[in-house]
Tab-separated table of C-alpha atoms in Angstrom:
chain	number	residue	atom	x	y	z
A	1	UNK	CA	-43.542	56.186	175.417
A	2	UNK	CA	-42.493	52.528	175.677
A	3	UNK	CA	-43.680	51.015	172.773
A	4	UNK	CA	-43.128	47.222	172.875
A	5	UNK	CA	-45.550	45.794	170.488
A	6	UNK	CA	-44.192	48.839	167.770
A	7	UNK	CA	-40.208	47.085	168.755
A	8	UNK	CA	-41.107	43.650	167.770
A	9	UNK	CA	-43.025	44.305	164.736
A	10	UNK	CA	-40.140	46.563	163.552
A	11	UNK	CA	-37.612	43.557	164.534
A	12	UNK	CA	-39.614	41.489	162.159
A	13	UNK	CA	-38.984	43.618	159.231
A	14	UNK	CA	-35.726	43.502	159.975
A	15	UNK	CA	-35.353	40.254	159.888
A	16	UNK	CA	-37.649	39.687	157.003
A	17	UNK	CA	-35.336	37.885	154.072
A	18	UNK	CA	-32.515	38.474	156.084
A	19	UNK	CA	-32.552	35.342	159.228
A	20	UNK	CA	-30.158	32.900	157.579
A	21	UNK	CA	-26.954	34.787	159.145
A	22	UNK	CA	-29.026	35.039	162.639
A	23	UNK	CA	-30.207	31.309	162.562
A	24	UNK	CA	-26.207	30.357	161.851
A	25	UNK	CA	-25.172	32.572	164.616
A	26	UNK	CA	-27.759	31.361	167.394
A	27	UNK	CA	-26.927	27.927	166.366
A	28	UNK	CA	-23.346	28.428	166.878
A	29	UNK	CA	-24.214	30.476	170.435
A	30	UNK	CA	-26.783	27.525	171.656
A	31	UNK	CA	-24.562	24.680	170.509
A	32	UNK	CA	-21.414	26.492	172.651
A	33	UNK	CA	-23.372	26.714	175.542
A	34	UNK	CA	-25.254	23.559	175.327
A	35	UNK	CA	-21.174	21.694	175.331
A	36	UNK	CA	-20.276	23.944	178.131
A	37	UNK	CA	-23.121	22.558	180.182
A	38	UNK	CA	-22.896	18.858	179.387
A	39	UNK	CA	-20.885	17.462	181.973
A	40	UNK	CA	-22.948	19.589	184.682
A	41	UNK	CA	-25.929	18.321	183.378
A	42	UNK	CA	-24.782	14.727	183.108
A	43	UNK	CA	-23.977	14.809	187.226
A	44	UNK	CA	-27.393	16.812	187.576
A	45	UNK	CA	-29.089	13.562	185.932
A	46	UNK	CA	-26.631	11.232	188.191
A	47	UNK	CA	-26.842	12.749	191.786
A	48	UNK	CA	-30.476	14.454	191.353
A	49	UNK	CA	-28.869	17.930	192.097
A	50	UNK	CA	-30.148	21.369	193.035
A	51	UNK	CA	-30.483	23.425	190.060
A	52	UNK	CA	-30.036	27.397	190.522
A	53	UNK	CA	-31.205	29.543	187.655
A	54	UNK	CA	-29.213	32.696	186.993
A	55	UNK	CA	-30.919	35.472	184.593
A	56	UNK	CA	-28.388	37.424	182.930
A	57	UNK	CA	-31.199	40.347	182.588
A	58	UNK	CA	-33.821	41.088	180.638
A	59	UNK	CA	-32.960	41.730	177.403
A	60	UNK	CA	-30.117	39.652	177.924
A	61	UNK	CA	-29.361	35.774	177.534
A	62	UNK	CA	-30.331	33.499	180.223
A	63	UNK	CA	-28.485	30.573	181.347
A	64	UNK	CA	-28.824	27.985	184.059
A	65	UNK	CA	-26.001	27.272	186.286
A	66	UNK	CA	-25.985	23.574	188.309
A	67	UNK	CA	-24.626	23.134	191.489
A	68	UNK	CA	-23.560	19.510	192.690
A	69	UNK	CA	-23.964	18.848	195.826
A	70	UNK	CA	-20.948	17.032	196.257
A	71	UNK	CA	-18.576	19.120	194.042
A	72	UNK	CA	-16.045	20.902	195.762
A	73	UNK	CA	-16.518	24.967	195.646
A	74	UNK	CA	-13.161	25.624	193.690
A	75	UNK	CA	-14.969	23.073	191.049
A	76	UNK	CA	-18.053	25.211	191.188
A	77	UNK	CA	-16.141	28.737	190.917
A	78	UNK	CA	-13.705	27.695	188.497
A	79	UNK	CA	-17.159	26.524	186.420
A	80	UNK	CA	-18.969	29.142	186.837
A	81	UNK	CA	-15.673	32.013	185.896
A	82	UNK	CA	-15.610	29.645	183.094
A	83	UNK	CA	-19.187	30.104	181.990
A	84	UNK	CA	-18.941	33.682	182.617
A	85	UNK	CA	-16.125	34.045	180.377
A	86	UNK	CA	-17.362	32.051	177.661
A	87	UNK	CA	-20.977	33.390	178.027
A	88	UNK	CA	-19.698	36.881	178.074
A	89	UNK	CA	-17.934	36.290	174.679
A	90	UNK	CA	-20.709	34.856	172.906
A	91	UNK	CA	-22.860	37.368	174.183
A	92	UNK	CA	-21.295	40.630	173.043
A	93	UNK	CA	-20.745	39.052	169.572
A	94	UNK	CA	-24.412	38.304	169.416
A	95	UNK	CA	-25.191	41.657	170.070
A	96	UNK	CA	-22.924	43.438	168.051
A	97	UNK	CA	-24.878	41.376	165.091
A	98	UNK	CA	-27.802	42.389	166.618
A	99	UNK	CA	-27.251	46.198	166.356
A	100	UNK	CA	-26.296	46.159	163.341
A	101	UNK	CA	-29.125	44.221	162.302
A	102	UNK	CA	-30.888	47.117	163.343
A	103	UNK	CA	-28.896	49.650	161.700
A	104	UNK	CA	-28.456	48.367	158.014
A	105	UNK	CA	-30.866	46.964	155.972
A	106	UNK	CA	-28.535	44.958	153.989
A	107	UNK	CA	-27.622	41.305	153.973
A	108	UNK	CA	-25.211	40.271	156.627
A	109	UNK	CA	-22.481	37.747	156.492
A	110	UNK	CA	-21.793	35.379	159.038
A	111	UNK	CA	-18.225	37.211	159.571
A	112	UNK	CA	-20.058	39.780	160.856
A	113	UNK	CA	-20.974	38.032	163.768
A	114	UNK	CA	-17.091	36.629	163.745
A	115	UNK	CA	-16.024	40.260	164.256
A	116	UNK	CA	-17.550	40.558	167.213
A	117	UNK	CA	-15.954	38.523	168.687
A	118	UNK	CA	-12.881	41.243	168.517
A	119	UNK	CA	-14.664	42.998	172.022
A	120	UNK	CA	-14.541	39.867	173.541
A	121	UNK	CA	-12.825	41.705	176.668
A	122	UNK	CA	-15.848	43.959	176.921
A	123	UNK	CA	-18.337	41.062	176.935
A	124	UNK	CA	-16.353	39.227	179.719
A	125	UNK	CA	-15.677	41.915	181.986
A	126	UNK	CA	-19.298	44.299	181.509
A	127	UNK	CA	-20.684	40.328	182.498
A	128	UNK	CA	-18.283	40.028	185.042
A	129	UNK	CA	-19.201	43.014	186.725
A	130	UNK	CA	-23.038	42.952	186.287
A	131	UNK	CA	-23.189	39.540	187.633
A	132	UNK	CA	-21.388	40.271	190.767
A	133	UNK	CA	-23.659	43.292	191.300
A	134	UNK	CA	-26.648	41.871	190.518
A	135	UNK	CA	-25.818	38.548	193.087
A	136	UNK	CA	-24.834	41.351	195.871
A	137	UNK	CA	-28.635	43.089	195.392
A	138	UNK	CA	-29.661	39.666	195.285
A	139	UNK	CA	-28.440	38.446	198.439
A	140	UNK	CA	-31.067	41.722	199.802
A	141	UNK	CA	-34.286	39.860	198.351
A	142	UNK	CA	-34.697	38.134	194.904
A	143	UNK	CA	-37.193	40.597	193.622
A	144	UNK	CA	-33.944	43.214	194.281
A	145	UNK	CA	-31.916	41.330	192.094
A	146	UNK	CA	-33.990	40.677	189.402
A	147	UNK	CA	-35.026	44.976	189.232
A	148	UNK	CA	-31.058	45.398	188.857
A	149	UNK	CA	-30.793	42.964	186.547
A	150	UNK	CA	-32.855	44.719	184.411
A	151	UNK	CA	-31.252	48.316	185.287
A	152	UNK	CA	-27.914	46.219	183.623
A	153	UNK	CA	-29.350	45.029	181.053
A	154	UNK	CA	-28.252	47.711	178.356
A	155	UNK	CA	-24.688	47.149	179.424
A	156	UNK	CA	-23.427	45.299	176.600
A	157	UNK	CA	-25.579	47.133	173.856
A	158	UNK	CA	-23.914	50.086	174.988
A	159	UNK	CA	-20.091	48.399	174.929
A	160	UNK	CA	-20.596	46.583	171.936
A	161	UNK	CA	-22.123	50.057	170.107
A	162	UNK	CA	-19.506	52.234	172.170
A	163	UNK	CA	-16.580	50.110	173.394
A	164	UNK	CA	-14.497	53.268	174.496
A	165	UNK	CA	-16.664	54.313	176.884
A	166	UNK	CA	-15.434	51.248	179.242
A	167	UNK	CA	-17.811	48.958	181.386
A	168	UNK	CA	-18.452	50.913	184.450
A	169	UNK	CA	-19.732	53.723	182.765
A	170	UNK	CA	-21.685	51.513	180.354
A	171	UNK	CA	-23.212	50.552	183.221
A	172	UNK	CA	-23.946	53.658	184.936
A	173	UNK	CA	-25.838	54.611	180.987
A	174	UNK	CA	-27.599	51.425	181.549
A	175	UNK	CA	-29.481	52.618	184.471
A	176	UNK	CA	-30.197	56.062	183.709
A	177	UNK	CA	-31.623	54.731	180.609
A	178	UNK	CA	-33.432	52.162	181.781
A	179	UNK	CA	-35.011	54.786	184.821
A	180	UNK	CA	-38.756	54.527	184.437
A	181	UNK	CA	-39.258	51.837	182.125
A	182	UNK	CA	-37.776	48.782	184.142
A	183	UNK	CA	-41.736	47.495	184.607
A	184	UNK	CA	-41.930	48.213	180.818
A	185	UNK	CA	-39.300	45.984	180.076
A	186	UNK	CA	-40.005	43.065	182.358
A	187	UNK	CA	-43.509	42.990	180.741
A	188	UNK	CA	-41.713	43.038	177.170
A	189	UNK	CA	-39.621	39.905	178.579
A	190	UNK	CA	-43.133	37.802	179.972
A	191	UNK	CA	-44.623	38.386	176.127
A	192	UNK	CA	-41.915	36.307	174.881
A	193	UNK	CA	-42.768	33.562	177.588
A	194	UNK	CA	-45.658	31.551	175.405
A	195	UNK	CA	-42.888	31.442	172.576
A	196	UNK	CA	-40.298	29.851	174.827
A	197	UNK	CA	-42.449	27.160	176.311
A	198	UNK	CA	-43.617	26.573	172.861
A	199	UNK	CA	-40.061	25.650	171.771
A	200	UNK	CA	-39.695	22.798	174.465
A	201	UNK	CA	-42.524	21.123	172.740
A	202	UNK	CA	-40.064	21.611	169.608
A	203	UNK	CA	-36.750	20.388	171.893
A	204	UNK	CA	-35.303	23.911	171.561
A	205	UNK	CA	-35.345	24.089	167.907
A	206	UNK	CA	-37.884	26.780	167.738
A	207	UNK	CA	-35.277	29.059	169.434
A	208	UNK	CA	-32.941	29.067	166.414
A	209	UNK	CA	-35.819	31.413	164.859
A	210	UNK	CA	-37.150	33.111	168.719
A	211	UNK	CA	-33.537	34.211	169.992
A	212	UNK	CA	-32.917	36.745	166.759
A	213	UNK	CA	-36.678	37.912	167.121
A	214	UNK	CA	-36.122	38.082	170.956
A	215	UNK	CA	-32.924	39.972	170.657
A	216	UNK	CA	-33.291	42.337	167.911
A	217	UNK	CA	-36.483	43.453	169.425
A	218	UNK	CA	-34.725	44.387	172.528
A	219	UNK	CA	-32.270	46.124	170.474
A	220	UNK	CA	-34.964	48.315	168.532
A	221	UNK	CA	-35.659	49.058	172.672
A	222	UNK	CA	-32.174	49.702	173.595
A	223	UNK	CA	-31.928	52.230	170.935
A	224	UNK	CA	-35.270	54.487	171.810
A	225	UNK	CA	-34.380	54.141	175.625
A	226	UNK	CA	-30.745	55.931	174.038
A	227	UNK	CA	-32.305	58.244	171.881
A	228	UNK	CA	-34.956	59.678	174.842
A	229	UNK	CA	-32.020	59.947	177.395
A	230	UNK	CA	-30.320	61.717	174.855
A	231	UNK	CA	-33.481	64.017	173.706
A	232	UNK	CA	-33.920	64.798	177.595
A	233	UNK	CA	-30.360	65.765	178.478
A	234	UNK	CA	-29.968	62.560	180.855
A	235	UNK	CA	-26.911	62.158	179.284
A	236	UNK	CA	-24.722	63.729	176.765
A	237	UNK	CA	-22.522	62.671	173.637
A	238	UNK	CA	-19.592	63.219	175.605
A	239	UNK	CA	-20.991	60.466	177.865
A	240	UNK	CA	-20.781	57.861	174.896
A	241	UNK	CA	-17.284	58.981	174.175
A	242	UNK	CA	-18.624	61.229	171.209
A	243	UNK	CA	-18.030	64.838	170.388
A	244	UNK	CA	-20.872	67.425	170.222
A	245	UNK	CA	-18.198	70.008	168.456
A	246	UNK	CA	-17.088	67.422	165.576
A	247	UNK	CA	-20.103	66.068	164.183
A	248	UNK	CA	-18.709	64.207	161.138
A	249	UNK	CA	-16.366	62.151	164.032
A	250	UNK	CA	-20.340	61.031	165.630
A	251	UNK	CA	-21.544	59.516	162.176
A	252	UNK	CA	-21.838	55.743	161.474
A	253	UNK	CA	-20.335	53.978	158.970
A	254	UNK	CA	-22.000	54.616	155.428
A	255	UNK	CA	-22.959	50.887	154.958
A	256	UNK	CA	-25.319	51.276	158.891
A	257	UNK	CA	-27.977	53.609	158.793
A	258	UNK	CA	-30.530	53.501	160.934
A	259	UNK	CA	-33.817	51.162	159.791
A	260	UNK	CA	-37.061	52.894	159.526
A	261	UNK	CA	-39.947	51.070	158.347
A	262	UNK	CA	-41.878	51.381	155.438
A	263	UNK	CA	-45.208	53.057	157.394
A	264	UNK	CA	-42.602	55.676	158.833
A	265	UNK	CA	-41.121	56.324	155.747
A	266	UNK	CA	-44.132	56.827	153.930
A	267	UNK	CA	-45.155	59.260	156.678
A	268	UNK	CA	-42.119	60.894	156.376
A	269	UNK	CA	-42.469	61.489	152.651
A	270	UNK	CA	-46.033	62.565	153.275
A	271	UNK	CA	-45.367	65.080	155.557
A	272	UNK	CA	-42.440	66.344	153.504
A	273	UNK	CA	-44.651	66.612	150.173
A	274	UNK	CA	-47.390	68.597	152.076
A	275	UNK	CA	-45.050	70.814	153.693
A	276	UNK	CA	-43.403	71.852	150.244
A	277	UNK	CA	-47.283	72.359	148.627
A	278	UNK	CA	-48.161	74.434	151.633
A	279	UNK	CA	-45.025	76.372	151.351
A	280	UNK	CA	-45.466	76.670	147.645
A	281	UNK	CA	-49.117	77.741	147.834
A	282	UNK	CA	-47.703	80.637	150.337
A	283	UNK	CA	-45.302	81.488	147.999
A	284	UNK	CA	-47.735	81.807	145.325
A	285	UNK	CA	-49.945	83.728	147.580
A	286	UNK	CA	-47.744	86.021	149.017
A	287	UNK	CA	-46.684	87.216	144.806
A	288	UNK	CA	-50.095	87.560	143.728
A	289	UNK	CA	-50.894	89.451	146.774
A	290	UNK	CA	-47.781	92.133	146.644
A	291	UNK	CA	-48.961	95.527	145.467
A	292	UNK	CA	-47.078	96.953	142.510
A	293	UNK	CA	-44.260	98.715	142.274
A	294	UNK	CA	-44.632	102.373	141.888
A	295	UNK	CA	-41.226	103.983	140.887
A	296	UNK	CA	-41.375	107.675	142.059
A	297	UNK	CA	-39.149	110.494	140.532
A	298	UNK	CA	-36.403	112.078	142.039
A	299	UNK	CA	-37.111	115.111	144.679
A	300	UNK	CA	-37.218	118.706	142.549
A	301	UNK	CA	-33.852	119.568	144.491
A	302	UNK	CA	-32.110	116.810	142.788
A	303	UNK	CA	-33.510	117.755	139.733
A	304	UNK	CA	-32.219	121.415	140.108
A	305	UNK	CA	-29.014	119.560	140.969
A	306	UNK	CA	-28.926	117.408	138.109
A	307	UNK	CA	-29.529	119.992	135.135
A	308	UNK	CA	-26.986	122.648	137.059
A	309	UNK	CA	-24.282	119.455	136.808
A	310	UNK	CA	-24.653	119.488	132.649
């Protein structure tokens, strides 16, 4: 079951005391992009150009790309490689902090989010190639492209949690994931709508606390999509590049363990404490309910056998 409303409220706890390193890092993401964009936006403003908005996938980032109408193409391709590169490395060190955001439930530095930027090759190529296959669906119908897009969107979760695995089969994980819960996912994207048009009225300023929420959220979703395709044999361990015979080599690091909340931990302790009285109370049972032992003597022939051998 797709549990969206259960993902954000978890991605709240996790982010409860913990948003200053998030708020830096989106800052540093937004203000990146927002330089990127400036001189395309300053000719948008000039020659009233045609503005075409790209989504990057639900789950993802999104980011508008402008056209001018009298730029040449190789200014527009070299532009848009440019954003894709750029994009693509902010993007996988985002989500790196993101996961393990979700994973520890200790205070993280801002060079955590620096390390990410280490995969930076994964974010620019699993981009790379999602954006060219999502603009050749496209070119079908828009609805086609945007139903891909989604099927991507676990792309970089999946590099940035399991960069060996490499970005075509990150992306082939991404869709068998994602298999009967694309509508689930799209819907999760529309509830985060009214919090995005409430940030205009804010000039963007809101997002600095919306993005983490936004993100992590997905991130709590990335990782029960992983977990069920796992459960139901869609794919393996050896498909993440782990080893089902060596189970220490499949164990995160000590200091990321995955979050549970409080509720489920209580439950968990709940159900423990009742399933060691029941057992106990069986125990108990099962002892004052045994018969007693009756000790019988030896057969007569043994006996015999016995006094002869003295």
């Amino acid at each position: 079951m797709f549990d969206r409303i259960a993902y954000k409220k978890l991605a709240k706890e996790q982010l409860k005391g913990r948003y200053k390193t998030m708020i830096f890092a989106t800052l540093v993401y937004l203000g990146i992009v927002a330089i990127v964009n400036a001189p395309n936006s300053i000719r948008f403003l000039k020659n009233y150009n045609l503005a075409l908005n790209f989504q990057d996938g639900f789950g993802g980032f999104s980011r508008s790309v402008t056209f001018a109408e009298n730029s040449s193409p190789v200014f527009n391709a070299f532009f848009y490689l440019a954003l894709i590169f750029i994009n693509g490395t902010l993007s996988i060190a985002y989500t790196s902090l993101c996961i393990k955001y979700s994973l520890t439930k200790e205070n993280l530095n801002f060079q955590t989010f620096l390390d990410g930027f280490t995969k930076w090759h994964l974010g620019v190529l699993g981009k790379l190639w999602t954006t060219i296959w999502t603009f050749l669906w496209a070119l079908l119908f828009y609805i086609p492209g945007i139903v891909k897009s989604i099927a991507y969107s676990q792309t970089l979760f999946l590099l940035a949690e399991y960069p060996k695995i490499g970005v075509r089969k990150a992306t082939q994980i991404s869709k068998t994931i994602t298999n009967g819960y694309k509508g689930d996912l799209f819907i999760m994207r529309l509830s985060f709508i009214g919090w995005d048009i409430l940030s205009l009225f804010t000039f963007g300023i809101l997002q600095l606390w919306i993005m983490p929420y936004r993100e992590i959220s997905f991130t709590n979703a990335y990782h029960k999509l992983l977990e069920r395709a796992i459960r139901t044999g869609s794919i393996t361990l050896e498909d993440l590049g782990l080893s089902s015979q060596n189970p220490e080599e499949n164990k995160k690091d000590d200091d990321f363990v995955f979050w549970t909340s409080s509720k489920t931990q209580n439950q968990s302790e709940t159900m423990q404490n009742d399933f060691e009285q029941t057992t106990h109370s069986a125990s108990e049972k099962e002892e004052n309910s045994s018969p007693d032992v009756i000790i019988l003597p030896p057969p007569e022939s043994e006996q015999n056998q016995n006094s002869t051998g003295e």
